[in-house]
Short mmCIF file of C-alpha atoms in Angstrom, two decimals:
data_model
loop_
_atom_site.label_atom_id
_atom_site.label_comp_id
_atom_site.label_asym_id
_atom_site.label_seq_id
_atom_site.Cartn_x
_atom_site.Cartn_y
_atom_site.Cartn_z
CA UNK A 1 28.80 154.04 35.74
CA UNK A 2 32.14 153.11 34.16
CA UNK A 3 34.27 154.17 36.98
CA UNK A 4 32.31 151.42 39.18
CA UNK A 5 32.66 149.30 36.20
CA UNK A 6 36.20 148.79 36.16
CA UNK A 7 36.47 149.24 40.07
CA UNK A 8 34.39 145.58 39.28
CA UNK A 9 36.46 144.42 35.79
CA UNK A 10 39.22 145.48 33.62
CA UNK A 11 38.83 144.47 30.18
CA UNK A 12 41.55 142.39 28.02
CA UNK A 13 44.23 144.46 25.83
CA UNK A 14 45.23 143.35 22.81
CA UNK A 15 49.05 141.77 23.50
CA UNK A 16 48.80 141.16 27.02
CA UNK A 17 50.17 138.18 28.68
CA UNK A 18 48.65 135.42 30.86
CA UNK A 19 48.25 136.70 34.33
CA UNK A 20 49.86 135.03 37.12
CA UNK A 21 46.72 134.05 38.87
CA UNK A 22 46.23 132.21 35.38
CA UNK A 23 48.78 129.91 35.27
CA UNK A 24 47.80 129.03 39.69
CA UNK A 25 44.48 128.27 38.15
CA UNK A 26 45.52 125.85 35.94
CA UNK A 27 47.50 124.25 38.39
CA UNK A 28 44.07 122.50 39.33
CA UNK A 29 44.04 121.20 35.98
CA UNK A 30 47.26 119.98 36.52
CA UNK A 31 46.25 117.82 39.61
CA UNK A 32 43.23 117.07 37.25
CA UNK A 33 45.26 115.33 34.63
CA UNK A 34 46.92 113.47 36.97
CA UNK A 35 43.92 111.96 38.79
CA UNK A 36 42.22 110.67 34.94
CA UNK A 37 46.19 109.22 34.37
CA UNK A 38 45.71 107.27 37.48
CA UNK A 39 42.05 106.23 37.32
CA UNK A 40 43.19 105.00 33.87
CA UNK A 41 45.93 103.40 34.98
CA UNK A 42 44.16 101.57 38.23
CA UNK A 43 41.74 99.49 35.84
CA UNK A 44 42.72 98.98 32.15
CA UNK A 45 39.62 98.07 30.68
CA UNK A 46 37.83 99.54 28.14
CA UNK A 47 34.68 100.43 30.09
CA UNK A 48 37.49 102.21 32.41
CA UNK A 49 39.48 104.02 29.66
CA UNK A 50 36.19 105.39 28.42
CA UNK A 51 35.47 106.51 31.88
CA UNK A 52 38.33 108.45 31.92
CA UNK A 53 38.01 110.03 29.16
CA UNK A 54 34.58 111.19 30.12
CA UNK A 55 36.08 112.85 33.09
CA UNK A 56 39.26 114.40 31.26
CA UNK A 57 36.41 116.15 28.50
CA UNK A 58 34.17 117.67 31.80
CA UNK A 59 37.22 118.76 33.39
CA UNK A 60 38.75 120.11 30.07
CA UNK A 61 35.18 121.84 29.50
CA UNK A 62 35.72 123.64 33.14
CA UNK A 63 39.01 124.88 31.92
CA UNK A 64 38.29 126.08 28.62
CA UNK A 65 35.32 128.44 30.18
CA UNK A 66 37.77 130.26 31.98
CA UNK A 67 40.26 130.15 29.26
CA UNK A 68 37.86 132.57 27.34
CA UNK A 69 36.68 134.87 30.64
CA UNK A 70 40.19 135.07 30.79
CA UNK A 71 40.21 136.81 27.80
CA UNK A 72 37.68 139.08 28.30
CA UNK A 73 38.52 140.48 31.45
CA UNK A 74 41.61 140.42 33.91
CA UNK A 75 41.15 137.73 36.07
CA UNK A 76 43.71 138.80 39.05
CA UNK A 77 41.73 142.29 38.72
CA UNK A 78 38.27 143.25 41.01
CA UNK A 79 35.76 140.74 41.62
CA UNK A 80 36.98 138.69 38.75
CA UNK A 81 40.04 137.64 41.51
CA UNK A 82 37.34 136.03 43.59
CA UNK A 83 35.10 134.38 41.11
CA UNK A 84 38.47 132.40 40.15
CA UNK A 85 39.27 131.27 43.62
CA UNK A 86 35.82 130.07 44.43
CA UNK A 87 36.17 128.73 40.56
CA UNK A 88 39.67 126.77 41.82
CA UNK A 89 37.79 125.85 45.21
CA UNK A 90 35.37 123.98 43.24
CA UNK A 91 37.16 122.27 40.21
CA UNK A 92 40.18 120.75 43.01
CA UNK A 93 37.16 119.49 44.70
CA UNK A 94 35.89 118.05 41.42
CA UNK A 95 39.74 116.53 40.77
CA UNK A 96 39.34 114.85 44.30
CA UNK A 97 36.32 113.53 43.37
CA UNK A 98 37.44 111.96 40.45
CA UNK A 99 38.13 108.85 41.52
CA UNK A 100 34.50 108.52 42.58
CA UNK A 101 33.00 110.28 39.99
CA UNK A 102 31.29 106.90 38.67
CA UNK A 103 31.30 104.90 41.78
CA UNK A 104 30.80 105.95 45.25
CA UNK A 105 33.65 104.49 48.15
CA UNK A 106 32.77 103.49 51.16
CA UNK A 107 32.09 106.39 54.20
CA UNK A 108 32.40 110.55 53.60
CA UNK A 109 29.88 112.02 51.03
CA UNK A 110 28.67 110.50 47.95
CA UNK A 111 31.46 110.93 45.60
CA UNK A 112 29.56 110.97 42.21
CA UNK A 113 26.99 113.58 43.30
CA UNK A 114 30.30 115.38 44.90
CA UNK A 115 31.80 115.82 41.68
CA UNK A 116 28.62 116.62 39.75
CA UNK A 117 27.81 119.38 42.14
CA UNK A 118 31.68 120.79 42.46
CA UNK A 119 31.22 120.60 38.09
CA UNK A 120 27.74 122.94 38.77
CA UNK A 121 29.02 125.38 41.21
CA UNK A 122 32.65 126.35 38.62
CA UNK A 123 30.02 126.18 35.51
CA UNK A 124 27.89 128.58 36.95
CA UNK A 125 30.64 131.19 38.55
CA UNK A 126 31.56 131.26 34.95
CA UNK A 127 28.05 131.82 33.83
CA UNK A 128 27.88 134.78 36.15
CA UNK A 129 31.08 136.18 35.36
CA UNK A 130 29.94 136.50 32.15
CA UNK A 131 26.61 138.01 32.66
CA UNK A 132 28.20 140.56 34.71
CA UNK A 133 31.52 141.31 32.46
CA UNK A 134 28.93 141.73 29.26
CA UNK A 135 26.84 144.31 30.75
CA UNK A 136 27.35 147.04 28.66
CA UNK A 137 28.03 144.66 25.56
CA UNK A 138 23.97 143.65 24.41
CA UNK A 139 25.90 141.67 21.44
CA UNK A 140 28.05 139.79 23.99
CA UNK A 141 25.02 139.26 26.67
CA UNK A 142 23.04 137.33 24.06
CA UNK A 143 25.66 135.26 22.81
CA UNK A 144 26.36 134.57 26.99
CA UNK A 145 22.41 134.23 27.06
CA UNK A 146 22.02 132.12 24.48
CA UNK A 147 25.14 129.31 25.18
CA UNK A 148 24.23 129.17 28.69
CA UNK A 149 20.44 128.19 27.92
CA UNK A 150 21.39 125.19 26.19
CA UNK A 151 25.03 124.67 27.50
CA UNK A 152 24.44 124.68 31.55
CA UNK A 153 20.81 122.57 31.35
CA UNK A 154 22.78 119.98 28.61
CA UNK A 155 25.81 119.89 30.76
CA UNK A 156 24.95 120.02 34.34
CA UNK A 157 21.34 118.40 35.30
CA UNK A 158 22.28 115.39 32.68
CA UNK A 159 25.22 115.03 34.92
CA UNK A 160 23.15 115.68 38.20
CA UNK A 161 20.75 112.79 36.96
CA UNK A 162 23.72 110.13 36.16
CA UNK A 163 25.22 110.80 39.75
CA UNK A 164 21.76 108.66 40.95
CA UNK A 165 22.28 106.15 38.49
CA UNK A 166 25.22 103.52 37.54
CA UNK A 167 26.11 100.60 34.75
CA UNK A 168 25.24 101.56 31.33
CA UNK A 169 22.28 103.99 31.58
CA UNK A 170 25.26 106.20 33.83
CA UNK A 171 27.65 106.14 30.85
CA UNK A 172 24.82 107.01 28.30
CA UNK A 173 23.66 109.80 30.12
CA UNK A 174 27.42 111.33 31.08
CA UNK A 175 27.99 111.15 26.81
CA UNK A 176 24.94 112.91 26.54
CA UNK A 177 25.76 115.77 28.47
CA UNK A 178 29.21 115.88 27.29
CA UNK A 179 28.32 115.43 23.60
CA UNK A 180 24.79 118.01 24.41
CA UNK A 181 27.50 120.59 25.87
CA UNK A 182 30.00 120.47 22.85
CA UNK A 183 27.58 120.36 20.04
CA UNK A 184 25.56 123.38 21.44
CA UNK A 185 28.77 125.35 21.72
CA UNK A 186 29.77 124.51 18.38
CA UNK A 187 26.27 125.79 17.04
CA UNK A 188 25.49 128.61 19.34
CA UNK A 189 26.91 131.36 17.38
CA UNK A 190 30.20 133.16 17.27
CA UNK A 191 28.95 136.88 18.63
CA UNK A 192 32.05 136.11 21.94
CA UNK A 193 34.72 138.61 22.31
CA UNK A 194 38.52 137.84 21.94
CA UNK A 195 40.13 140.99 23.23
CA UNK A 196 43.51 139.83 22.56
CA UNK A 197 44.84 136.95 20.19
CA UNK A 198 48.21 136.48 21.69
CA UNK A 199 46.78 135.57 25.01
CA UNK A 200 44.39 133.18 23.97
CA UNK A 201 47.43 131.50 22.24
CA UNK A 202 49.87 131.67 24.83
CA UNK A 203 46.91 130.64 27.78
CA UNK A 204 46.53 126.89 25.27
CA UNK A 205 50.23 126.42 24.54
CA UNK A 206 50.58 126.68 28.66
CA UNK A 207 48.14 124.11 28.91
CA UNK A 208 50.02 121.64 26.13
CA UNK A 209 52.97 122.26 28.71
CA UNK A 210 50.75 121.67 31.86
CA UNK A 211 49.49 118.39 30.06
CA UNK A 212 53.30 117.20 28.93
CA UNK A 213 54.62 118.08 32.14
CA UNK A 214 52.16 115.34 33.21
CA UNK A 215 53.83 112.97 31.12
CA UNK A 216 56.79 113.67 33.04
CA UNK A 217 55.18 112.76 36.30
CA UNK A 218 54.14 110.23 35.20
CA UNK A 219 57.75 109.09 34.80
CA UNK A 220 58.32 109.29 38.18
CA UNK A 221 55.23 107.97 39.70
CA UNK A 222 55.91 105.03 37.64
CA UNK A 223 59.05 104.01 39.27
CA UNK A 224 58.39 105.49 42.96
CA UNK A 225 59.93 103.63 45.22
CA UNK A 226 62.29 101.49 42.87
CA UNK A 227 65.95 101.75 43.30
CA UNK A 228 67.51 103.39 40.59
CA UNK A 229 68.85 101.43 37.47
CA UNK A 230 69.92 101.51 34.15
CA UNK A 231 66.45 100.35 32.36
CA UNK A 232 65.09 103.24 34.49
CA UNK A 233 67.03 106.02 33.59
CA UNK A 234 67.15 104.71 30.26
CA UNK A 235 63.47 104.41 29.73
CA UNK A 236 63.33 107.89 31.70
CA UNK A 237 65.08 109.72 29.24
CA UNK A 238 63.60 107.79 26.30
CA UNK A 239 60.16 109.10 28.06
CA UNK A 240 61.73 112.28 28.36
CA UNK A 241 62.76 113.01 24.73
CA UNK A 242 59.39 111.53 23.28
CA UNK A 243 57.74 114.22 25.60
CA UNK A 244 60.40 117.01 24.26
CA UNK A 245 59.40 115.84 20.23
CA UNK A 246 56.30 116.29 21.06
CA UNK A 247 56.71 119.62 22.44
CA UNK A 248 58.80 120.36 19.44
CA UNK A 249 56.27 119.47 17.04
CA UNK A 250 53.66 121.50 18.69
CA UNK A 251 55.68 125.11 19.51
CA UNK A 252 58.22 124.85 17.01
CA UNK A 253 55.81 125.85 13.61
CA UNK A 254 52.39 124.77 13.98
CA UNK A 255 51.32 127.13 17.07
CA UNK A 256 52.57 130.22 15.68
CA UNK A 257 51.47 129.53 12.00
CA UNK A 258 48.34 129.34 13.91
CA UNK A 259 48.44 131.95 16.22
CA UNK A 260 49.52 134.48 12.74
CA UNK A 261 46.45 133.27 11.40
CA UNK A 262 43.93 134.40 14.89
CA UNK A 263 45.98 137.88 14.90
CA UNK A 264 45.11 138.58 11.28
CA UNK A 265 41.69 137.12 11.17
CA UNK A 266 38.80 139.71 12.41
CA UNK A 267 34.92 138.96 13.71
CA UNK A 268 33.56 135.51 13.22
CA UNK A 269 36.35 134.48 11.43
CA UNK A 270 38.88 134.85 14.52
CA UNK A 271 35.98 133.77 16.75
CA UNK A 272 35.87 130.36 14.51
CA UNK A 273 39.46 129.85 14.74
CA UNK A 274 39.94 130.44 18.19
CA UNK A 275 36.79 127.96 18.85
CA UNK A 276 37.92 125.83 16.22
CA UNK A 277 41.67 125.18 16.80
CA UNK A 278 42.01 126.13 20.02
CA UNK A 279 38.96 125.34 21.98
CA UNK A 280 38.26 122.01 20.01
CA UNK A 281 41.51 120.44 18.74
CA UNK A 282 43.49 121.02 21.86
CA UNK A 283 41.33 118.67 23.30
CA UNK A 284 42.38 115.63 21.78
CA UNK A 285 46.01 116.67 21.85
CA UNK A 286 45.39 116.72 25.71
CA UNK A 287 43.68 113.11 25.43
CA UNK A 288 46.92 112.07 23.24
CA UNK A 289 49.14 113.41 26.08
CA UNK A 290 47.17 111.64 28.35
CA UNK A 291 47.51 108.44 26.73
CA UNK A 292 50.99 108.72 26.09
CA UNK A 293 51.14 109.39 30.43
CA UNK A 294 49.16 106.21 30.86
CA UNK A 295 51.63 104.36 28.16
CA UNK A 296 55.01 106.08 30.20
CA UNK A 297 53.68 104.71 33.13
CA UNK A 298 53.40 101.38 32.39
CA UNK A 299 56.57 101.25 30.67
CA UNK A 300 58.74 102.44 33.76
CA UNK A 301 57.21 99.81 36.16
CA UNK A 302 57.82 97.26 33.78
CA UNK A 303 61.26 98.07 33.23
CA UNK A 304 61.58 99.40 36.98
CA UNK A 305 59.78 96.41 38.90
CA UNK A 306 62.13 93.04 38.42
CA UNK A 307 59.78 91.71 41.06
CA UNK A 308 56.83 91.54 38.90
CA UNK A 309 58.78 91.55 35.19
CA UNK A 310 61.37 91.54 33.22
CA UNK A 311 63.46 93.48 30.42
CA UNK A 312 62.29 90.88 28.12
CA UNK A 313 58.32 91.37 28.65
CA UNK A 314 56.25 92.49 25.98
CA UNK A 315 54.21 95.83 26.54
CA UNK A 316 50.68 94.58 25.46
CA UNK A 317 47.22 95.70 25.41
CA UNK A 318 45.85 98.84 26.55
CA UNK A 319 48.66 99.94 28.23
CA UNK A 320 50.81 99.57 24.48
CA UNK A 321 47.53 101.35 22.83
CA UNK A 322 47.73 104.07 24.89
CA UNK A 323 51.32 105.11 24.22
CA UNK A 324 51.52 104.41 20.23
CA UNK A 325 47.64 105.96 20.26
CA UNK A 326 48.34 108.80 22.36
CA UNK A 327 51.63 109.84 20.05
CA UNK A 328 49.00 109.22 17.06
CA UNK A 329 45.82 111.00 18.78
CA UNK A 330 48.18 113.86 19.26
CA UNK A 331 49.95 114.53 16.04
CA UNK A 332 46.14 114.21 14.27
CA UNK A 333 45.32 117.21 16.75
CA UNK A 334 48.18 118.98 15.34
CA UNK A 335 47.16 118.65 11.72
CA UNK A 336 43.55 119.59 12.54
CA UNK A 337 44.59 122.37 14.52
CA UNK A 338 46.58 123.89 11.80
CA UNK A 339 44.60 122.81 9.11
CA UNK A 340 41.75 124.34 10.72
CA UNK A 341 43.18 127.51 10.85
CA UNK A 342 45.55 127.63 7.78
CA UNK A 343 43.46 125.46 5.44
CA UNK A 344 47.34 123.44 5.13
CA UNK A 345 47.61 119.44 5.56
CA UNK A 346 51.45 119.06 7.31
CA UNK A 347 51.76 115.85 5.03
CA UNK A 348 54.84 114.82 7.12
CA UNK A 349 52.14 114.10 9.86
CA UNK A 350 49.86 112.47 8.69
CA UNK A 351 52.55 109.76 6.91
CA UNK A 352 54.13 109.61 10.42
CA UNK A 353 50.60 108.53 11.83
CA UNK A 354 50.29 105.55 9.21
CA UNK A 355 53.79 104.18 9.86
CA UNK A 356 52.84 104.81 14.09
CA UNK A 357 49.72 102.83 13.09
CA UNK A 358 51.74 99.65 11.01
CA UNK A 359 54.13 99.73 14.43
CA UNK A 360 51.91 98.52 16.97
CA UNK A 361 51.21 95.25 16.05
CA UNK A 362 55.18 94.29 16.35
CA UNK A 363 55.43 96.66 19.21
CA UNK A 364 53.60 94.30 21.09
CA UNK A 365 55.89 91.88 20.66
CA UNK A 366 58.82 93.94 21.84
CA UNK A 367 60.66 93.96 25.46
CA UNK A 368 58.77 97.45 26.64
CA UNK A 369 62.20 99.52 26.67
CA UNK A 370 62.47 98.54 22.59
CA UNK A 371 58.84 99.73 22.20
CA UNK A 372 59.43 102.60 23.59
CA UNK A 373 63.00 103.17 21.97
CA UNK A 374 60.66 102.83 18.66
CA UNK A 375 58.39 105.40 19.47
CA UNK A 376 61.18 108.02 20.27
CA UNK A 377 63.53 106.77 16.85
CA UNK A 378 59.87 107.20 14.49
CA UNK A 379 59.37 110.60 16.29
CA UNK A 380 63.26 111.84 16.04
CA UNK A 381 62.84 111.00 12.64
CA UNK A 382 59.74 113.41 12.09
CA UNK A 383 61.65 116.14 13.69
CA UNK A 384 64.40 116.54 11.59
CA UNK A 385 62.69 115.86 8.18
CA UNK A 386 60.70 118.47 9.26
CA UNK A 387 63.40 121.03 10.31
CA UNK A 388 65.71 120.18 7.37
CA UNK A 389 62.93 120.06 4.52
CA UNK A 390 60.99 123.17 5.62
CA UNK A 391 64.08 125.33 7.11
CA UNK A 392 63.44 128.16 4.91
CA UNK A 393 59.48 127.94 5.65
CA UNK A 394 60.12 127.22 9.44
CA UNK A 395 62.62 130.52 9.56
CA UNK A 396 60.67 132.55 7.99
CA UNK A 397 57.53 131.87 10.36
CA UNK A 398 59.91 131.92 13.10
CA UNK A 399 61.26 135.47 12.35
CA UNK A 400 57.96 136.97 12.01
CA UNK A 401 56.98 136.23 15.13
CA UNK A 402 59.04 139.07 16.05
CA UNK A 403 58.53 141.34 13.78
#
């Protein structure tokens, strides 16, 4: 019956906004991102870095399933409500298991099968969600059909498997399932529903926020506990503004030159853009953001912790890598994303990557504070190019936004 149906689900309209009991949801996310910025930071080796990043692309995985539910149906309406708590339930208990999602600590449960099981339980309330949401859509229920075949057997029992194993045969098998679960998406078809364009655009730029926001914290876990100073709230601020460009380079143009592009596209087309720009190259903007967290961190304690160094000490090594190659990782998301979906290479970009690129080795080199002071002059000087040589461009996009 369709009165029982939307007693159970209320369907998407076109120009609604994220729900409230969105944005609490991705507050797990948020606890998420700052669990892979501390495993990162605890260990910075390579092996540990690309453990890390393993866990940032399941949890990201778990987000962007919901991030498309989302768009099908209300999520704070009917049953819908409770599938998203019992998702949340799950995916904090996956963000607490993080730190032992690879290595098991001493007494409680056995952290890596923890996780891998928490990961199963949120994939599959999805799964259901779905099933139930698309039945009275045939063209909807195979697409569900058809992803979740490959998608939940790739993505979960690979993972169940590498919870029983460790070292190198662990790693292979996590890529696998991450890589399986990606590809198959990518190659399952594009017969999804996206009920309303402007929400699946506002849910990812909330997430670019949730992720910088991060970067913030990170700030202030990286000097916890110091007296205040002036390197601090000098390399605060610096930390702070880099954060703000980047926000500026993301919500200024390129998200709503993309976001024109998903209203006016129709059938595959918006279904390709939305999978392709959104669902895809947010992804390694989020790494980038993550990176650049890692890099803040580091930067603060060094500048923070006269105990251990001082202003004259050289940022080096991962820790260096992971705030010039976050910056760069991120603006490379940006051009994808819009080039993706506009079929336009911001130039501007791409030259700012290159000159990122020729900065690190004398970064290393530098006191931290005046690699960091680098980063923030390179980016400042991206900005305003930008603004000044594309002002008419960059109103005109602007405006229409409202009309």
């Amino acid at each position: 019956m369709i009165g029982s149906q939307r007693v159970r689900f209320q369907p998407v309209a076109e120009g609604a906004s994220v729900t409230q009991l969105e944005l609490f949801f991705d507050l797990v996310l948020v606890f998420a991102f700052t669990m892979v910025t501390d495993l990162a930071a605890g260990e910075t080796s390579a092996k540990n870095m690309l453990r890390a990043l393993l866990v940032l692309a399941l949890m990201w995985w778990l987000w962007i399933a919901y991030s498309w539910l989302s768009n099908t149906v209300r999520a704070d309406e009917g049953i819908a409500r409770l599938a998203m708590f019992v998702a949340m339930g799950a995916g904090l208990i996956a963000a607490l298991t993080i730190p032992e999602a690879f290595r098991d600590l001493p007494g409680g449960w056995f952290g890596p099968l923890v996780f891998a099981i928490a990961y199963l339980i949120v994939r599959l309330v999805h799964v259901g969600m779905y099933l139930l949401a698309s039945s009275e859509d045939s063209q909807l229920r195979k697409q569900v059909l058809r992803w979740a075949l490959g998608s939940i057997t790739l993505g979960t029992t690979l993972l169940v498997i590498a919870a029983m194993t460790s070292g190198v045969v662990q790693i292979a098998l996590w890529i696998a399932a991450i890589a399986g679960d990606y590809l198959w998406t990518l190659f399952a078809g594009t017969d999804w529903r996206l009920n309303s364009a402007t929400h699946f655009a506002e849910r990812y730029g909330l997430i670019v926020i949730v992720a910088l926001g991060e970067s913030i914290v990170s700030i202030g876990i990286g000097v916890a506990g110091l007296p205040i100073s002036w390197p601090i709230a000098v390399g605060s601020m610096l930390g702070l503004a880099i954060s703000g460009l980047l926000w500026w380079a993301y919500f200024d143009v390129a998200a709503l030159s993309v976001e024109h592009e998903l209203v006016r596209a129709e059938g595959a087309r918006q279904i390709k853009i939305a999978r392709g720009s959104y669902t895809f190259w947010h992804f390694p903007m989020i790494v980038g953001i993550i990176g650049l967290s890692l890099g803040l961190k580091k930067v603060l304690y060094y500048v923070g912790d006269s105990s251990h160094h001082t202003l004259t000490d050289a940022l080096y090594g991962i820790p260096l890598y992971a705030l010039y190659g976050g910056v760069v990782v991120y603006l490379i998301a940006l051009v994808g994303f819009k080039h993706y979906a506009t079929g336009t290479v911001t130039v501007s970009r791409v030259v700012t990557v290159v000159v990122l690129l020729a900065l690190v080795p004398p970064a290393c080199a530098l006191p931290a504070l005046a690699s960091l002071a680098l980063l923030c002059v390179v980016l400042i000087a991206l900005i305003a190019w930008e603004t000044v040589r594309f002002a008419q461009r960059r109103d005109e996009i602007r405006h229409a936004t409202h009309a």
